[in-house]
Amino acid sequence: MSKFIIQVNGAAYASSASYNAYRFAKAALESGHEIERVFFYQDGVLNTSTLNSPASDEFDLTKAWVSLNKKYSVQLVNCVSAALRRGILSQNEAKENQLDHWNMEEPFEMGGLGELVTGIEAADRVVSF
Amino acid sequence: MKKVAIVFRRAPHGSPHGREALDLALLSASFEQEVSLIFVDDGVLNLIKDQQPERVGAKDYISTFGALPLYDVDTVLACEESLLEYDLEPTELTIEVEKVSPSMITEQLTQVDEVLVF
Amino acid sequence: MNLHHIQTSAKQDNALACCLKYMGKQDAILLSGNGVNSLLLPEWQERLADIRVMALKGDVEARGLSQRLGHYTVIDYDTFVQESLKHDKVITW
């Protein structure tokens, strides 16, 4: 069995790359492989907004990532600086920036690019979308 | 430690790809990874000197290319065909790069452990 | 031996052209997303003729291209996972 790190650079909904990233991660986990973490970079951070609200009969990618975390305890990590630039904040960053609102919460977490780098080092394979 | 190649293939300032590629390159280098930078296609336009990204509300990451030696990033390759396509002479570039053939880039992409394209 | 992953069509982005220029002779290409559309164009069918090319099944079916692309190797996500491990690395352009 192998260990992957998945890098998601495409936005939720605006790009098909993020859906394929989710399906790849799910297939890898279901085949018994391990995912060191899913790292959201560039527009990929837009996958993690809890305000993403597709119609009830449409696929909800943000919820799908959450369900992957619930079932397999996969770490879902944002690049914090890429996220802040794109309006994705946790309660913590909202406080630091004196803002009243935030849109990212557990199981998504904020991290640094270092977590991508250490993830690449620890994993057998990085796959980017 | 892994050998990581970061490929710049897009033009600067139209999108944040170049900036976010350089952020990752420097961070990887500071985490003691063996980082190489490869400029191909429109990516060579990142190398033009005297750029003023702030004129279009963009961050001036171009000047940060000058810091690569401080991070011990010694391998900076640019495709000679892409440079020729845009008629870019070494004197017009903001940093010193190694002009290489496409096959040498193929070789570099084969040698390293991981490749991330921006 | 690398697996090159292309998510955009040749009309939309230079990713495929760029990949073809710098890939090794033994490398393979996986087309996903709009990337599968490149296989509809004679110019790109020709340029890809001597390369091991795969297309992601979901993306082919979503676009109604199963018949048109019937002679290409179409793979599901499980096979994508296996292919990513068979190759030395995956390069997403």
mmCIF file of C-alpha atoms in Angstrom:
data_model
loop_
_atom_site.group_PDB
_atom_site.id
_atom_site.type_symbol
_atom_site.label_atom_id
_atom_site.label_comp_id
_atom_site.label_asym_id
_atom_site.label_seq_id
_atom_site.Cartn_x
_atom_site.Cartn_y
_atom_site.Cartn_z
ATOM 1 C CA MET A 1 0.000 0.000 0.000
ATOM 2 C CA SER A 2 1.230 3.490 -0.783
ATOM 3 C CA LYS A 3 0.976 6.952 0.660
ATOM 4 C CA PHE A 4 -0.280 9.898 -1.397
ATOM 5 C CA ILE A 5 -0.421 13.626 -0.929
ATOM 6 C CA ILE A 6 -3.132 15.304 -2.981
ATOM 7 C CA GLN A 7 -2.644 18.912 -4.010
ATOM 8 C CA VAL A 8 -5.844 20.695 -5.043
ATOM 9 C CA ASN A 9 -5.302 23.884 -7.050
ATOM 10 C CA GLY A 10 -8.675 24.134 -8.804
ATOM 11 C CA ALA A 11 -11.677 25.907 -7.296
ATOM 12 C CA ALA A 12 -14.808 24.055 -6.228
ATOM 13 C CA TYR A 13 -17.509 24.317 -8.897
ATOM 14 C CA ALA A 14 -15.498 26.734 -11.115
ATOM 15 C CA SER A 15 -13.113 23.954 -12.138
ATOM 16 C CA SER A 16 -13.606 20.244 -12.780
ATOM 17 C CA ALA A 17 -10.110 19.596 -11.404
ATOM 18 C CA SER A 18 -11.301 19.699 -7.788
ATOM 19 C CA TYR A 19 -14.028 17.092 -8.393
ATOM 20 C CA ASN A 20 -11.480 14.783 -9.980
ATOM 21 C CA ALA A 21 -9.171 15.369 -7.010
ATOM 22 C CA TYR A 22 -11.940 14.243 -4.672
ATOM 23 C CA ARG A 23 -12.730 11.141 -6.754
ATOM 24 C CA PHE A 24 -9.033 10.229 -6.970
ATOM 25 C CA ALA A 25 -8.627 10.610 -3.189
ATOM 26 C CA LYS A 26 -11.744 8.525 -2.559
ATOM 27 C CA ALA A 27 -10.615 5.776 -4.958
ATOM 28 C CA ALA A 28 -7.152 5.674 -3.369
ATOM 29 C CA LEU A 29 -8.597 5.368 0.139
ATOM 30 C CA GLU A 30 -11.130 2.729 -0.906
ATOM 31 C CA SER A 31 -8.289 0.697 -2.430
ATOM 32 C CA GLY A 32 -6.551 0.714 0.942
ATOM 33 C CA HIS A 33 -3.934 3.385 0.231
ATOM 34 C CA GLU A 34 -3.128 6.112 2.698
ATOM 35 C CA ILE A 35 -3.444 9.851 2.091
ATOM 36 C CA GLU A 36 -0.918 11.847 4.085
ATOM 37 C CA ARG A 37 -3.063 14.923 3.592
ATOM 38 C CA VAL A 38 -5.116 16.847 1.076
ATOM 39 C CA PHE A 39 -3.506 20.241 0.593
ATOM 40 C CA PHE A 40 -5.530 23.105 -0.877
ATOM 41 C CA TYR A 41 -3.405 25.711 -2.681
ATOM 42 C CA GLN A 42 -4.101 28.464 -5.234
ATOM 43 C CA ASP A 43 -7.833 28.537 -6.096
ATOM 44 C CA GLY A 44 -8.160 25.124 -4.421
ATOM 45 C CA VAL A 45 -8.757 26.894 -1.103
ATOM 46 C CA LEU A 46 -12.236 27.765 -2.412
ATOM 47 C CA ASN A 47 -13.161 24.105 -1.820
ATOM 48 C CA THR A 48 -13.147 24.779 1.900
ATOM 49 C CA SER A 49 -15.734 27.548 2.247
ATOM 50 C CA THR A 50 -18.648 26.392 4.394
ATOM 51 C CA LEU A 51 -20.686 29.034 2.580
ATOM 52 C CA ASN A 52 -20.551 27.024 -0.653
ATOM 53 C CA SER A 53 -24.267 26.283 -1.078
ATOM 54 C CA PRO A 54 -25.151 24.347 -4.209
ATOM 55 C CA ALA A 55 -28.837 23.497 -4.759
ATOM 56 C CA SER A 56 -29.962 20.449 -2.796
ATOM 57 C CA ASP A 57 -30.076 18.213 -5.885
ATOM 58 C CA GLU A 58 -26.531 19.130 -6.929
ATOM 59 C CA PHE A 59 -23.226 17.606 -5.874
ATOM 60 C CA ASP A 60 -21.764 19.361 -2.832
ATOM 61 C CA LEU A 61 -17.987 19.095 -3.075
ATOM 62 C CA THR A 62 -17.247 20.816 0.239
ATOM 63 C CA LYS A 63 -19.506 18.314 2.049
ATOM 64 C CA ALA A 64 -17.889 15.487 0.077
ATOM 65 C CA TRP A 65 -14.440 16.463 1.403
ATOM 66 C CA VAL A 66 -15.875 16.571 4.918
ATOM 67 C CA SER A 67 -17.349 13.081 4.527
ATOM 68 C CA LEU A 68 -13.957 11.805 3.361
ATOM 69 C CA ASN A 69 -12.449 13.222 6.539
ATOM 70 C CA LYS A 70 -15.164 11.629 8.702
ATOM 71 C CA LYS A 71 -14.729 8.205 7.145
ATOM 72 C CA TYR A 72 -10.947 8.064 6.736
ATOM 73 C CA SER A 73 -9.642 10.839 9.050
ATOM 74 C CA VAL A 74 -7.874 12.472 6.108
ATOM 75 C CA GLN A 75 -6.270 15.779 7.013
ATOM 76 C CA LEU A 76 -7.730 18.653 4.937
ATOM 77 C CA VAL A 77 -5.267 21.559 5.038
ATOM 78 C CA ASN A 78 -5.477 25.004 3.451
ATOM 79 C CA CYS A 79 -2.500 27.165 2.588
ATOM 80 C CA VAL A 80 -3.392 30.019 4.918
ATOM 81 C CA SER A 81 -1.910 32.827 2.828
ATOM 82 C CA ALA A 82 -3.547 31.580 -0.384
ATOM 83 C CA ALA A 83 -6.821 31.290 1.581
ATOM 84 C CA LEU A 84 -6.697 34.764 3.139
ATOM 85 C CA ARG A 85 -6.062 36.361 -0.262
ATOM 86 C CA ARG A 86 -9.204 34.649 -1.559
ATOM 87 C CA GLY A 87 -11.507 35.444 1.340
ATOM 88 C CA ILE A 88 -11.331 32.092 3.103
ATOM 89 C CA LEU A 89 -10.914 32.642 6.853
ATOM 90 C CA SER A 90 -11.331 30.617 10.000
ATOM 91 C CA GLN A 91 -12.570 32.229 13.208
ATOM 92 C CA ASN A 92 -8.953 32.732 14.202
ATOM 93 C CA GLU A 93 -7.979 34.716 11.095
ATOM 94 C CA ALA A 94 -11.235 36.682 11.299
ATOM 95 C CA LYS A 95 -10.293 37.785 14.810
ATOM 96 C CA GLU A 96 -6.753 38.685 13.791
ATOM 97 C CA ASN A 97 -8.070 40.790 10.934
ATOM 98 C CA GLN A 98 -10.885 42.349 13.028
ATOM 99 C CA LEU A 99 -13.562 40.802 10.847
ATOM 100 C CA ASP A 100 -16.981 39.683 12.077
ATOM 101 C CA HIS A 101 -17.377 36.753 9.716
ATOM 102 C CA TRP A 102 -15.541 33.612 8.755
ATOM 103 C CA ASN A 103 -16.306 30.739 6.437
ATOM 104 C CA MET A 104 -13.902 27.925 7.210
ATOM 105 C CA GLU A 105 -14.142 25.522 10.102
ATOM 106 C CA GLU A 106 -13.222 22.005 11.163
ATOM 107 C CA PRO A 107 -12.485 19.495 9.790
ATOM 108 C CA PHE A 108 -10.718 21.880 7.383
ATOM 109 C CA GLU A 109 -7.643 23.467 8.914
ATOM 110 C CA MET A 110 -5.295 26.307 8.128
ATOM 111 C CA GLY A 111 -1.659 25.444 7.623
ATOM 112 C CA GLY A 112 1.388 26.702 5.817
ATOM 113 C CA LEU A 113 3.104 25.691 2.621
ATOM 114 C CA GLY A 114 5.477 23.805 4.904
ATOM 115 C CA GLU A 115 2.757 21.209 5.313
ATOM 116 C CA LEU A 116 2.718 20.669 1.565
ATOM 117 C CA VAL A 117 6.492 20.332 1.566
ATOM 118 C CA THR A 118 6.653 17.914 4.507
ATOM 119 C CA GLY A 119 3.715 16.037 2.977
ATOM 120 C CA ILE A 120 5.595 15.639 -0.299
ATOM 121 C CA GLU A 121 8.606 14.428 1.648
ATOM 122 C CA ALA A 122 6.569 11.874 3.607
ATOM 123 C CA ALA A 123 4.448 10.596 0.716
ATOM 124 C CA ASP A 124 5.356 8.131 -2.021
ATOM 125 C CA ARG A 125 3.560 10.224 -4.603
ATOM 126 C CA VAL A 126 2.122 13.710 -5.010
ATOM 127 C CA VAL A 127 -0.824 14.069 -7.372
ATOM 128 C CA SER A 128 -1.968 17.594 -8.262
ATOM 129 C CA PHE A 129 -5.295 18.710 -9.664
ATOM 130 C CA MET B 1 15.132 15.350 1.400
ATOM 131 C CA LYS B 2 13.509 15.197 -2.011
ATOM 132 C CA LYS B 3 14.434 16.686 -5.351
ATOM 133 C CA VAL B 4 11.553 18.936 -6.375
ATOM 134 C CA ALA B 5 11.318 20.770 -9.699
ATOM 135 C CA ILE B 6 9.011 23.770 -9.959
ATOM 136 C CA VAL B 7 7.985 24.560 -13.538
ATOM 137 C CA PHE B 8 6.904 28.075 -14.532
ATOM 138 C CA ARG B 9 4.949 27.771 -17.797
ATOM 139 C CA ARG B 10 2.588 30.736 -17.617
ATOM 140 C CA ALA B 11 3.096 34.452 -18.146
ATOM 141 C CA PRO B 12 3.341 36.675 -15.050
ATOM 142 C CA HIS B 13 0.663 38.988 -13.576
ATOM 143 C CA GLY B 14 -2.294 37.719 -15.656
ATOM 144 C CA SER B 15 -2.799 35.123 -12.922
ATOM 145 C CA PRO B 16 -1.063 34.472 -9.592
ATOM 146 C CA HIS B 17 0.544 31.208 -10.788
ATOM 147 C CA GLY B 18 4.086 32.577 -10.970
ATOM 148 C CA ARG B 19 3.900 34.241 -7.578
ATOM 149 C CA GLU B 20 2.494 31.154 -5.881
ATOM 150 C CA ALA B 21 5.069 28.967 -7.638
ATOM 151 C CA LEU B 22 7.923 31.086 -6.291
ATOM 152 C CA ASP B 23 6.417 31.078 -2.768
ATOM 153 C CA LEU B 24 6.416 27.276 -2.874
ATOM 154 C CA ALA B 25 9.921 27.108 -4.346
ATOM 155 C CA LEU B 26 11.419 29.281 -1.595
ATOM 156 C CA LEU B 27 9.543 27.472 1.140
ATOM 157 C CA SER B 28 10.624 24.069 -0.160
ATOM 158 C CA ALA B 29 14.219 25.295 -0.253
ATOM 159 C CA SER B 30 13.983 26.593 3.328
ATOM 160 C CA PHE B 31 12.749 23.111 4.315
ATOM 161 C CA GLU B 32 16.025 21.709 2.963
ATOM 162 C CA GLN B 33 14.578 20.188 -0.192
ATOM 163 C CA GLU B 34 16.725 20.191 -3.329
ATOM 164 C CA VAL B 35 14.752 22.638 -5.454
ATOM 165 C CA SER B 36 15.209 23.404 -9.131
ATOM 166 C CA LEU B 37 13.304 26.022 -11.152
ATOM 167 C CA ILE B 38 12.450 25.470 -14.802
ATOM 168 C CA PHE B 39 11.119 28.240 -17.053
ATOM 169 C CA VAL B 40 9.337 27.113 -20.208
ATOM 170 C CA ASP B 41 6.873 28.484 -22.746
ATOM 171 C CA ASP B 42 5.274 31.788 -21.563
ATOM 172 C CA GLY B 43 6.962 31.175 -18.210
ATOM 173 C CA VAL B 44 10.174 32.738 -19.549
ATOM 174 C CA LEU B 45 8.392 36.119 -19.452
ATOM 175 C CA ASN B 46 8.774 35.970 -15.660
ATOM 176 C CA LEU B 47 12.492 36.515 -16.252
ATOM 177 C CA ILE B 48 12.280 39.886 -18.023
ATOM 178 C CA LYS B 49 13.928 42.630 -16.009
ATOM 179 C CA ASP B 50 12.490 46.011 -14.993
ATOM 180 C CA GLN B 51 8.988 44.640 -14.382
ATOM 181 C CA GLN B 52 6.608 46.794 -12.313
ATOM 182 C CA PRO B 53 3.834 44.440 -11.149
ATOM 183 C CA GLU B 54 2.491 47.032 -8.691
ATOM 184 C CA ARG B 55 1.301 49.032 -11.731
ATOM 185 C CA VAL B 56 -1.451 46.420 -12.068
ATOM 186 C CA GLY B 57 -2.064 45.827 -8.379
ATOM 187 C CA ALA B 58 0.094 42.700 -8.308
ATOM 188 C CA LYS B 59 2.795 41.779 -5.811
ATOM 189 C CA ASP B 60 6.360 42.307 -6.986
ATOM 190 C CA TYR B 61 7.561 38.738 -6.667
ATOM 191 C CA ILE B 62 9.865 39.185 -9.667
ATOM 192 C CA SER B 63 12.449 41.000 -7.546
ATOM 193 C CA THR B 64 12.408 38.011 -5.165
ATOM 194 C CA PHE B 65 13.974 35.823 -7.896
ATOM 195 C CA GLY B 66 17.185 37.592 -6.895
ATOM 196 C CA ALA B 67 17.022 35.866 -3.499
ATOM 197 C CA LEU B 68 17.284 32.341 -4.953
ATOM 198 C CA PRO B 69 21.039 32.003 -4.238
ATOM 199 C CA LEU B 70 20.375 32.877 -0.570
ATOM 200 C CA TYR B 71 18.062 29.858 -0.437
ATOM 201 C CA ASP B 72 20.738 27.693 -2.092
ATOM 202 C CA VAL B 73 18.621 27.232 -5.208
ATOM 203 C CA ASP B 74 21.384 26.770 -7.747
ATOM 204 C CA THR B 75 19.581 25.028 -10.584
ATOM 205 C CA VAL B 76 17.587 27.552 -12.601
ATOM 206 C CA LEU B 77 16.914 26.367 -16.130
ATOM 207 C CA ALA B 78 15.217 28.178 -18.998
ATOM 208 C CA CYS B 79 14.232 26.573 -22.289
ATOM 209 C CA GLU B 80 16.391 28.039 -25.072
ATOM 210 C CA GLU B 81 13.564 27.585 -27.596
ATOM 211 C CA SER B 82 11.103 29.525 -25.424
ATOM 212 C CA LEU B 83 13.668 32.318 -24.907
ATOM 213 C CA LEU B 84 14.257 32.432 -28.661
ATOM 214 C CA GLU B 85 10.533 32.512 -29.356
ATOM 215 C CA TYR B 86 10.294 35.753 -27.375
ATOM 216 C CA ASP B 87 13.703 36.954 -28.588
ATOM 217 C CA LEU B 88 15.045 37.231 -25.040
ATOM 218 C CA GLU B 89 18.777 37.774 -24.677
ATOM 219 C CA PRO B 90 20.596 36.962 -21.403
ATOM 220 C CA THR B 91 21.211 40.726 -20.852
ATOM 221 C CA GLU B 92 17.454 41.306 -20.792
ATOM 222 C CA LEU B 93 16.862 38.882 -17.923
ATOM 223 C CA THR B 94 16.569 39.773 -14.252
ATOM 224 C CA ILE B 95 18.599 36.775 -13.052
ATOM 225 C CA GLU B 96 21.212 34.487 -14.482
ATOM 226 C CA VAL B 97 19.711 31.284 -15.864
ATOM 227 C CA GLU B 98 21.097 28.220 -17.555
ATOM 228 C CA LYS B 99 19.865 28.131 -21.165
ATOM 229 C CA VAL B 100 19.069 24.517 -21.952
ATOM 230 C CA SER B 101 17.532 22.477 -24.754
ATOM 231 C CA PRO B 102 14.083 20.864 -24.398
ATOM 232 C CA SER B 103 15.772 17.450 -24.087
ATOM 233 C CA MET B 104 17.795 18.678 -21.115
ATOM 234 C CA ILE B 105 14.536 19.781 -19.492
ATOM 235 C CA THR B 106 13.123 16.306 -20.176
ATOM 236 C CA GLU B 107 16.195 14.920 -18.458
ATOM 237 C CA GLN B 108 15.697 17.179 -15.410
ATOM 238 C CA LEU B 109 11.986 16.202 -15.195
ATOM 239 C CA THR B 110 13.080 12.559 -15.179
ATOM 240 C CA GLN B 111 15.837 12.964 -12.576
ATOM 241 C CA VAL B 112 13.882 14.729 -9.836
ATOM 242 C CA ASP B 113 11.501 13.059 -7.359
ATOM 243 C CA GLU B 114 8.508 15.332 -7.921
ATOM 244 C CA VAL B 115 7.501 18.033 -10.411
ATOM 245 C CA LEU B 116 4.982 20.784 -9.710
ATOM 246 C CA VAL B 117 3.824 22.882 -12.666
ATOM 247 C CA PHE B 118 2.422 26.385 -12.322
ATOM 248 C CA MET C 1 8.835 6.875 -16.685
ATOM 249 C CA ASN C 2 6.403 9.676 -15.854
ATOM 250 C CA LEU C 3 2.631 9.984 -16.139
ATOM 251 C CA HIS C 4 1.606 13.392 -17.490
ATOM 252 C CA HIS C 5 -1.799 14.618 -16.396
ATOM 253 C CA ILE C 6 -3.574 17.163 -18.611
ATOM 254 C CA GLN C 7 -6.833 18.706 -17.414
ATOM 255 C CA THR C 8 -7.452 21.280 -20.151
ATOM 256 C CA SER C 9 -8.166 20.988 -23.882
ATOM 257 C CA ALA C 10 -5.510 21.975 -26.399
ATOM 258 C CA LYS C 11 -7.754 24.840 -27.559
ATOM 259 C CA GLN C 12 -8.105 26.225 -24.060
ATOM 260 C CA ASP C 13 -4.558 26.089 -22.753
ATOM 261 C CA ASN C 14 -1.025 25.256 -23.793
ATOM 262 C CA ALA C 15 -0.655 22.443 -21.231
ATOM 263 C CA LEU C 16 -0.789 19.584 -23.760
ATOM 264 C CA ALA C 17 1.610 21.250 -26.212
ATOM 265 C CA CYS C 18 3.983 22.024 -23.367
ATOM 266 C CA CYS C 19 3.827 18.462 -22.052
ATOM 267 C CA LEU C 20 4.514 17.005 -25.524
ATOM 268 C CA LYS C 21 7.583 19.193 -25.882
ATOM 269 C CA TYR C 22 9.199 18.120 -22.621
ATOM 270 C CA MET C 23 7.954 14.563 -21.985
ATOM 271 C CA GLY C 24 10.165 11.499 -22.312
ATOM 272 C CA LYS C 25 9.652 8.897 -25.044
ATOM 273 C CA GLN C 26 8.522 6.215 -22.574
ATOM 274 C CA ASP C 27 6.135 8.523 -20.680
ATOM 275 C CA ALA C 28 2.338 8.246 -20.795
ATOM 276 C CA ILE C 29 -0.405 10.879 -20.844
ATOM 277 C CA LEU C 30 -3.682 10.886 -18.945
ATOM 278 C CA LEU C 31 -6.322 13.304 -20.194
ATOM 279 C CA SER C 32 -9.022 14.403 -17.763
ATOM 280 C CA GLY C 33 -11.619 17.183 -17.615
ATOM 281 C CA ASN C 34 -11.715 19.185 -20.873
ATOM 282 C CA GLY C 35 -8.411 17.492 -21.676
ATOM 283 C CA VAL C 36 -10.333 14.605 -23.276
ATOM 284 C CA ASN C 37 -11.665 16.983 -25.963
ATOM 285 C CA SER C 38 -8.216 17.226 -27.562
ATOM 286 C CA LEU C 39 -8.712 13.669 -28.834
ATOM 287 C CA LEU C 40 -11.536 14.905 -31.103
ATOM 288 C CA LEU C 41 -9.198 17.063 -33.164
ATOM 289 C CA PRO C 42 -7.235 15.448 -36.061
ATOM 290 C CA GLU C 43 -4.194 17.636 -35.355
ATOM 291 C CA TRP C 44 -3.901 16.314 -31.813
ATOM 292 C CA GLN C 45 -4.882 12.751 -32.732
ATOM 293 C CA GLU C 46 -1.829 12.803 -34.993
ATOM 294 C CA ARG C 47 0.501 14.379 -32.475
ATOM 295 C CA LEU C 48 -0.560 11.826 -29.849
ATOM 296 C CA ALA C 49 -0.479 8.833 -32.215
ATOM 297 C CA ASP C 50 2.795 7.313 -30.980
ATOM 298 C CA ILE C 51 2.216 7.971 -27.283
ATOM 299 C CA ARG C 52 0.471 5.849 -24.689
ATOM 300 C CA VAL C 53 -2.661 7.946 -24.050
ATOM 301 C CA MET C 54 -5.418 7.323 -21.532
ATOM 302 C CA ALA C 55 -8.601 9.308 -20.942
ATOM 303 C CA LEU C 56 -10.562 9.457 -17.709
ATOM 304 C CA LYS C 57 -13.817 7.539 -18.100
ATOM 305 C CA GLY C 58 -16.092 9.876 -16.154
ATOM 306 C CA ASP C 59 -14.969 12.859 -18.204
ATOM 307 C CA VAL C 60 -15.421 10.992 -21.500
ATOM 308 C CA GLU C 61 -18.920 9.807 -20.545
ATOM 309 C CA ALA C 62 -19.976 13.161 -19.108
ATOM 310 C CA ARG C 63 -19.239 14.745 -22.497
ATOM 311 C CA GLY C 64 -21.036 12.080 -24.561
ATOM 312 C CA LEU C 65 -17.785 10.944 -26.172
ATOM 313 C CA SER C 66 -17.734 7.205 -25.323
ATOM 314 C CA GLN C 67 -18.338 6.140 -28.932
ATOM 315 C CA ARG C 68 -16.203 8.772 -30.615
ATOM 316 C CA LEU C 69 -13.272 7.980 -28.378
ATOM 317 C CA GLY C 70 -13.999 4.236 -28.390
ATOM 318 C CA HIS C 71 -10.571 3.314 -29.776
ATOM 319 C CA TYR C 72 -8.734 5.102 -26.954
ATOM 320 C CA THR C 73 -7.914 3.556 -23.589
ATOM 321 C CA VAL C 74 -10.461 4.853 -21.114
ATOM 322 C CA ILE C 75 -9.718 4.335 -17.416
ATOM 323 C CA ASP C 76 -11.667 4.745 -14.180
ATOM 324 C CA TYR C 77 -10.439 6.386 -10.962
ATOM 325 C CA ASP C 78 -9.165 3.074 -9.525
ATOM 326 C CA THR C 79 -6.968 2.556 -12.576
ATOM 327 C CA PHE C 80 -5.825 6.204 -12.363
ATOM 328 C CA VAL C 81 -4.631 5.455 -8.816
ATOM 329 C CA GLN C 82 -2.816 2.316 -10.022
ATOM 330 C CA GLU C 83 -1.237 4.121 -12.987
ATOM 331 C CA SER C 84 -0.015 6.921 -10.722
ATOM 332 C CA LEU C 85 1.894 4.309 -8.716
ATOM 333 C CA LYS C 86 3.170 2.367 -11.745
ATOM 334 C CA HIS C 87 4.890 5.505 -12.976
ATOM 335 C CA ASP C 88 7.783 7.217 -11.190
ATOM 336 C CA LYS C 89 5.691 10.328 -10.682
ATOM 337 C CA VAL C 90 2.658 12.233 -11.912
ATOM 338 C CA ILE C 91 3.240 15.608 -13.541
ATOM 339 C CA THR C 92 0.076 17.703 -13.752
ATOM 340 C CA TRP C 93 0.512 20.449 -16.359
#
